[in-house]
Each structure stands twice: as C-alpha cells, then as structure tokens.
Amino acid sequence: MKKVILIKNGELVLKGLNRSTFEDMLIKNMRRRLSPLGTFNFIKAQSTIIAEPQDEDVDFDEAVERIKRVFGIVAFSVAGVTEKDLEKIKEAVMEFLGDDLRSVKTFKVNAKRSDKKFQYKSPEICREVGGYILSKIPSLKVDVHNPELTVTVEVRDKHVFVHGNQIKGAGGMPVGSSGRAALLLSGGIDSPVAGYMMAKRGLVLTAIHFAAPPYTSPRAELKVKKLASLVARYSGRINFAVVPFTEIQEHIKDNCPEELFTIIMRRLMMKVALRIAEQDKCQALITGESLGQVASQTIGAIACTDAVSTMPVFRPCIGMDKEEIISIARKIDTFETSLEPYEDCCTVFTPRHPRTRPTLSLIEEAEAKVDFEEMIQKAVAETRFCSVDGE
C-alpha cells in the first residue's frame, strides 16, 4: 500500500495572508531534512501538508524520526492511501493498521469527510469501519472516550487516507521564519537549551564559542562542536565560529580587579560576538543565562553586560530553574555531552569572590584601564568558521 506523511502545521494556520510564506518555509525545511532518504513531493491541503515519497523503498521509520525534529509541526501521521470506496477503505484499514489493532484492547474510529460529495457521512463511515474491524478482531472493544488506538479515516478530494494515533511534532515556527541570531555557546548545560528554544521560534543559528588555549583543550572545543551538532538536529545547519580569547582573558587577569573578572569578560565576549554576528547578518544574540543562577547572572550583572550590546539579547532560560533546563537538555540529548569534563573559557580565572551587585560606572572605569580594541579586532580576524550539521 502506498504511504504518505500527513503533517499538521499548528500555529501557522493563524498567519492569515502570510500563511503560505510560512508553509513554504516549512516545506523547504522538511525537504532538506528528508533529502538523504529520497525525493518527496509536498502538497498543501487545507490545514495539512502531505509529504509523498517518490521512491518505493523509503525508510519511513527514519523519516518519522527526522520529521519529529522539524520545527513548525504540531503533529503528523504516517498514512495509507486508498480509493474512495467504502469496501476498499475497510480493507485498507485492516491492511495498514491490522498489527496495531491486534496489539491493543480498545479502539475507536474517527472519520473526517472534507469531500462532502462522498456518499457516506462521517458517522456512517465510523459505524461501517468499526463494525468491520470488530468482525475481524472480536476481542477488541470500542472506547470512544479513552481508546488505546484511534483509527482515523480522512476522505479528501482525490484519495482516502487511513492512519492510527498522531505523532507529536516539535511545535514552534519553521526555522528561518524569524531571522538569524548568534548563540554564545559554551560547554555547559544552559546555552544549547537556549539555542534549541530560540530555533523553535524560527531563528537560524550561528554558534559562537570562545576558546582559550592552553587553558582550554582541543577536546573542549570538540565537545562544544558536538553540542552544536545535537542542536542542529532541530535547527538545521549551524555556522560555527571559534574565537581565540586567551589574550583578552590574560589582559583582564593582569589589569582588572579580580572581583570584576567575569563581568568584564562577558562584556568583551559580547563585543566580539556582536561583530561576528553582524558579519553573519544576525539580528540578535542568544545566551543561556538564568536569573540568579551564578554571580554574573544577577540583574545588576546582566545590565552591565547588556550595556555594550547594540542588538537585542534573547535569554529564553532566564526564568527557568536548573531542573527545568536539565529536563529540556535531556529531551534534546545534550545533557550527557554537557557533563563531559572539559573546561571552557568561562571557568578560566574565575574570581574567588565575584561582585554580585556591580554598577556600570565601576565596570566601565575598570575596563577603561586597558585598550581592548586592538585585541577585539584581532580575535574577530582570527576566528575560525565551519558548518555543523545535525544529520
């Protein structure tokens, strides 16, 4: 039996006259994600997008796993295709869903008749198909309120689709529909989650990682690149930038008050990131900060950091506690990698007693004692770039 994937695109239906543009972007993302499996034809049909494989030997199990990670999809189903004939529909249901029906105790039939010319109304389809299923599997029971399996029959203009329970999608907006932003990606738990969350709202990501050899090792960089690849399974391809930050950090250590090391470091990271973001046509920065989690993430410290930014700074984790962030990290499979014991530059020269309530004037006064501009330009010029895929 021919199979297709029926995609429900969630909040895109609310986009009014712009809906088609968002759907086209979603289709582009799905086509790119499914391309290693073969060629797919995509058809828009009301609130559904039909993904139709052009090759007979498509790995649908792998297609399902890939579709699960495409933002912009609220739910989807693998469906069998049959003719608009009631007897053929009954046979198709048993052929396509027979094994699933035999593995459960309760079911119900749900019919959707978008083609109003079809001679049977929805209640009649449910009654006929349900009776046929019970005649084939007498041990089954009908439960219209909480069935283990819902058999859905969708009668459309040209074909009838039959499928079982819907599969939950990743939700959100199609990547690319909201622009591009630069993620400050460390080796910790929070920043990969922040990147995932903003990609879910439609942003294309550029990841910026600050390396400080010899204080940080090549393995630390590989760890962060792996984190970027795990996020890229959802966001699509990520431009990955590695900034040499050792010289700047050493000058901070040698010339600035110890209690202000971290905040000055983060301000300088922000200044470097802004220039790289502008080069890559980004419109915002993303960080993994959570309010009050560490000394550099108090309101005062964040205000001092933001003072240097000429772009919006998105902090999707700002109101989350650690357990909430870890829960998402486990979901997107970044948690274990984040725990690998390779230090990133944020832990280099950590002050013993960091100031938690800094004032901007105090920070600017300490920072002004060193001319960092030439070092910033050098760090940007020597930044290494590559592309990271999530396949």
XYZ file of C-alpha atoms in Angstrom:
391
model
C 0.000 0.000 0.000
C 1.200 3.475 -0.851
C 2.128 5.521 2.224
C 2.388 9.266 2.832
C 3.037 11.531 5.808
C 0.257 13.916 6.855
C 1.655 16.990 8.597
C -0.376 19.306 10.826
C 1.343 22.685 10.987
C -0.093 24.125 14.201
C 0.065 27.870 14.734
C 0.854 28.570 11.068
C -2.897 28.462 10.410
C -3.120 31.744 12.358
C -0.831 33.631 9.970
C -3.608 34.901 7.716
C -2.440 36.192 4.351
C 1.176 35.318 5.240
C 0.374 31.678 5.923
C 1.560 30.453 2.533
C 5.001 32.006 3.056
C 5.419 30.197 6.384
C 4.210 26.920 4.883
C 6.677 27.236 2.016
C 9.482 27.715 4.534
C 8.323 24.643 6.483
C 8.237 22.586 3.286
C 11.748 23.752 2.400
C 12.992 22.643 5.828
C 11.250 19.268 5.576
C 12.588 18.668 2.085
C 16.139 19.382 3.249
C 15.752 17.165 6.318
C 14.289 14.260 4.317
C 16.567 14.571 1.276
C 19.030 11.871 2.431
C 16.132 9.392 2.368
C 14.955 10.210 -1.156
C 12.754 12.649 -3.042
C 9.460 13.808 -1.535
C 6.643 15.752 -3.158
C 4.796 18.162 -0.834
C 1.150 19.101 -1.331
C -0.706 21.767 0.654
C -4.222 20.654 1.537
C -6.212 22.875 3.922
C -4.565 22.641 7.369
C -2.437 19.672 6.289
C 0.726 19.255 4.250
C 1.035 15.880 2.511
C 4.586 14.535 2.109
C 4.539 11.980 -0.687
C 7.686 9.883 -1.308
C 8.678 9.439 -4.921
C 10.731 6.317 -4.188
C 9.219 2.972 -3.185
C 11.923 1.964 -0.691
C 11.753 4.993 1.637
C 12.696 4.243 5.252
C 9.554 5.543 6.964
C 10.898 4.839 10.453
C 13.826 7.170 9.792
C 11.533 9.690 8.094
C 9.396 9.770 11.258
C 12.456 10.445 13.433
C 13.537 13.295 11.173
C 10.080 14.857 10.960
C 9.815 14.768 14.772
C 12.643 17.315 14.923
C 11.334 19.803 12.343
C 10.046 22.963 13.996
C 6.663 24.209 12.785
C 4.888 20.826 13.007
C 2.434 20.244 15.843
C 1.583 16.631 14.910
C 1.850 14.201 11.999
C 0.841 10.719 10.905
C 2.089 8.051 8.546
C -0.997 7.174 6.498
C -2.024 4.569 3.971
C -3.634 5.762 0.744
C -6.701 4.082 -0.731
C -9.589 4.690 -3.126
C -12.831 6.485 -2.321
C -14.794 3.305 -1.962
C -16.142 2.095 1.378
C -15.171 -1.539 0.892
C -11.667 -0.532 -0.172
C -11.442 1.720 2.899
C -12.317 -1.186 5.200
C -9.715 -3.416 3.603
C -7.108 -0.639 3.731
C -7.695 -0.105 7.457
C -7.032 -3.774 8.219
C -4.059 -3.947 5.860
C -2.447 -0.798 7.200
C -3.402 -0.958 10.881
C -4.155 -4.642 11.481
C -0.998 -5.290 13.523
C -1.585 -2.184 15.629
C -5.196 -3.141 16.257
C -4.203 -6.639 17.383
C -1.767 -5.174 19.920
C -4.402 -3.098 21.778
C -7.593 -3.802 23.701
C -9.659 -0.711 22.865
C -10.149 1.480 19.796
C -12.452 3.950 18.142
C -12.920 5.171 14.587
C -12.757 8.847 13.689
C -13.876 9.957 10.225
C -13.161 13.286 8.523
C -15.096 13.897 5.295
C -13.709 17.028 3.665
C -15.149 15.840 0.348
C -18.851 16.391 1.019
C -19.743 14.633 -2.237
C -18.658 11.287 -0.813
C -21.849 9.274 -0.400
C -21.260 8.211 3.207
C -21.343 10.735 6.026
C -18.798 10.652 8.838
C -20.985 8.743 11.382
C -21.759 6.127 8.741
C -18.068 5.682 7.918
C -17.276 5.248 11.611
C -20.046 2.690 12.058
C -19.157 0.670 8.964
C -15.383 0.663 9.521
C -15.759 -0.028 13.258
C -18.066 -2.956 12.609
C -15.673 -4.366 10.043
C -12.747 -4.148 12.491
C -14.771 -5.955 15.191
C -15.720 -8.702 12.734
C -12.022 -9.302 12.084
C -10.809 -8.918 15.693
C -13.706 -9.867 18.013
C -11.573 -9.420 21.152
C -11.426 -5.662 20.630
C -13.705 -3.264 22.470
C -14.856 0.200 21.428
C -13.949 3.052 23.784
C -14.956 6.437 22.404
C -13.531 8.363 25.393
C -10.062 6.934 26.011
C -9.119 4.415 23.317
C -5.637 2.945 23.049
C -5.798 3.387 19.280
C -7.792 5.871 17.234
C -8.354 4.780 13.653
C -8.762 7.874 11.506
C -10.294 7.856 8.031
C -9.798 11.090 6.088
C -11.848 11.413 2.898
C -10.276 14.076 0.727
C -10.725 15.298 -2.849
C -8.746 12.590 -4.639
C -7.915 9.908 -2.086
C -8.759 8.478 1.309
C -6.078 8.388 3.988
C -6.180 5.928 6.896
C -3.898 6.195 9.910
C -3.557 5.495 13.608
C -2.647 7.756 16.501
C -0.945 11.013 15.612
C 2.723 11.503 16.469
C 3.595 14.647 18.402
C 5.725 17.128 16.477
C 8.345 19.594 17.690
C 5.935 22.558 17.559
C 7.116 26.134 17.182
C 7.793 28.039 13.980
C 9.730 26.999 10.860
C 13.434 27.749 11.203
C 14.228 30.805 9.096
C 10.843 32.469 9.580
C 12.109 34.806 12.331
C 15.564 35.741 11.039
C 19.049 34.824 12.258
C 20.689 35.129 15.682
C 24.093 34.346 17.203
C 24.209 31.893 20.108
C 27.032 32.250 22.633
C 27.660 28.524 23.023
C 29.695 27.253 25.962
C 30.212 23.675 27.041
C 27.580 23.908 29.774
C 24.001 22.735 30.052
C 22.177 26.028 29.537
C 23.369 27.523 26.240
C 22.485 24.516 23.998
C 18.992 24.603 25.521
C 18.767 28.343 24.808
C 19.737 27.735 21.186
C 17.155 24.988 20.815
C 14.429 27.179 22.305
C 15.120 30.129 20.012
C 15.423 27.917 16.925
C 11.975 26.640 17.894
C 10.737 30.213 17.460
C 12.050 30.293 13.907
C 15.619 31.604 14.234
C 18.532 30.377 12.145
C 21.523 29.944 14.456
C 25.140 30.999 14.288
C 27.051 29.494 17.230
C 29.987 31.439 18.705
C 32.375 29.597 21.004
C 35.238 31.245 22.898
C 38.370 29.126 23.259
C 41.329 29.948 25.494
C 44.222 27.600 24.763
C 46.280 26.392 26.549
C 43.829 26.885 29.432
C 41.169 25.055 27.410
C 41.915 21.883 25.454
C 41.074 20.838 21.880
C 38.705 18.293 23.433
C 36.726 21.128 24.981
C 36.240 22.615 21.515
C 35.204 19.229 20.106
C 32.706 18.878 22.933
C 31.088 22.209 22.075
C 31.051 21.347 18.376
C 29.236 18.128 19.284
C 26.707 20.150 21.280
C 26.175 22.344 18.228
C 25.565 19.253 16.079
C 22.963 17.973 18.559
C 21.138 21.309 18.458
C 21.457 21.294 14.653
C 19.297 18.156 14.503
C 16.452 20.542 15.302
C 17.676 23.886 13.976
C 19.282 22.702 10.770
C 22.786 23.685 9.728
C 24.634 25.969 12.153
C 27.505 28.291 11.283
C 30.063 27.529 13.991
C 32.643 30.158 14.969
C 35.575 29.561 17.335
C 37.046 32.771 18.795
C 40.621 32.803 20.181
C 40.105 34.515 23.531
C 43.292 33.793 25.506
C 44.974 37.160 25.039
C 41.896 39.082 26.134
C 41.419 36.930 29.221
C 45.056 37.265 30.252
C 44.842 41.052 29.967
C 41.697 41.055 32.096
C 43.506 38.981 34.732
C 46.576 41.213 34.736
C 44.844 44.591 34.662
C 41.351 44.403 36.159
C 40.087 43.896 39.732
C 39.596 40.198 40.417
C 36.024 40.613 41.658
C 35.074 42.068 38.253
C 36.828 39.488 36.042
C 33.700 37.615 34.992
C 31.549 40.632 34.149
C 34.292 42.344 32.160
C 34.973 39.059 30.369
C 31.305 38.707 29.434
C 31.162 42.301 28.180
C 34.163 41.677 25.955
C 32.669 38.401 24.748
C 29.569 40.374 23.851
C 31.606 42.950 21.920
C 33.357 40.237 19.913
C 30.108 38.328 19.357
C 28.376 41.472 18.073
C 30.959 41.919 15.317
C 30.814 38.282 14.276
C 27.011 38.401 14.390
C 26.975 41.450 12.124
C 29.283 39.686 9.657
C 26.864 36.743 9.557
C 23.823 39.006 9.164
C 22.428 38.172 12.591
C 19.848 40.435 14.190
C 20.152 39.316 17.820
C 22.315 37.465 20.329
C 21.250 34.465 22.428
C 22.670 33.437 25.796
C 21.813 30.677 28.261
C 21.650 32.895 31.340
C 19.164 32.121 34.113
C 18.453 34.904 36.603
C 20.392 34.476 39.834
C 21.992 31.167 38.892
C 25.538 32.497 39.304
C 27.112 35.830 40.270
C 27.331 37.056 36.666
C 23.602 36.453 36.166
C 22.148 38.879 38.715
C 20.072 41.806 37.470
C 22.989 44.206 38.010
C 25.485 41.980 36.225
C 23.162 41.378 33.274
C 22.516 45.116 32.985
C 26.267 45.783 32.858
C 26.683 43.123 30.164
C 23.772 44.366 28.075
C 25.106 47.924 28.135
C 27.614 47.054 25.393
C 25.101 45.363 23.077
C 23.660 47.088 20.053
C 21.406 44.095 19.332
C 18.569 42.500 21.292
C 19.818 39.777 23.643
C 17.458 36.814 23.959
C 17.635 34.778 27.181
C 14.987 32.047 26.902
C 16.185 30.334 30.110
C 16.040 33.498 32.206
C 13.044 32.468 34.327
C 13.766 28.742 34.486
C 15.312 26.816 37.345
C 18.076 24.279 36.767
C 15.790 21.254 36.803
C 13.622 22.754 34.066
C 16.677 23.437 31.916
C 18.055 19.937 32.540
C 14.714 18.435 31.533
C 14.945 20.086 28.111
C 18.643 19.179 27.819
C 17.732 15.522 28.348
C 14.931 15.787 25.807
C 17.237 17.115 23.079
C 20.077 14.765 24.118
C 22.636 17.441 25.030
C 22.754 16.786 28.787
C 25.305 13.955 28.851
C 27.626 15.761 26.447
C 27.426 18.929 28.559
C 28.633 16.908 31.561
C 31.842 15.795 29.840
C 34.731 17.121 31.999
C 36.372 19.513 29.539
C 36.653 23.089 30.788
C 35.509 26.050 28.707
C 36.942 29.543 28.937
C 34.147 30.764 31.230
C 35.801 28.838 34.064
C 39.278 30.254 33.430
C 40.456 32.806 36.030
C 37.203 32.562 37.982
C 37.277 35.132 40.835
C 37.119 33.816 44.386
C 34.583 36.453 45.431
C 32.792 37.858 42.365
C 30.799 41.047 42.798
C 27.077 40.332 42.558
C 25.843 43.932 42.532
C 28.164 45.787 40.187
C 27.459 49.267 38.880
C 28.033 50.194 35.257
C 30.294 53.121 36.144
C 32.538 50.851 38.218
C 32.805 48.307 35.401
C 33.479 50.920 32.729
C 36.152 52.556 34.896
C 37.979 49.232 35.377
C 37.627 48.287 31.715
C 38.952 51.654 30.518
C 42.360 50.991 32.071
C 43.141 48.609 29.204
C 42.756 49.329 25.484
C 40.979 46.174 24.395
C 40.000 47.393 20.924
C 43.034 46.042 19.098
C 42.663 42.687 20.850
C 38.981 42.549 19.925
C 39.795 43.221 16.274
C 42.473 40.533 16.346
C 40.133 37.981 17.935
C 37.481 38.643 15.285
C 40.039 38.438 12.468
C 41.434 35.130 13.737
C 38.067 33.493 14.365
C 37.729 30.095 12.675
C 34.473 29.139 10.949
C 32.879 25.899 9.856
C 29.407 24.499 9.278
C 27.847 21.976 11.630
C 25.047 19.659 10.511
C 22.805 17.581 12.696
C 22.466 14.586 10.401
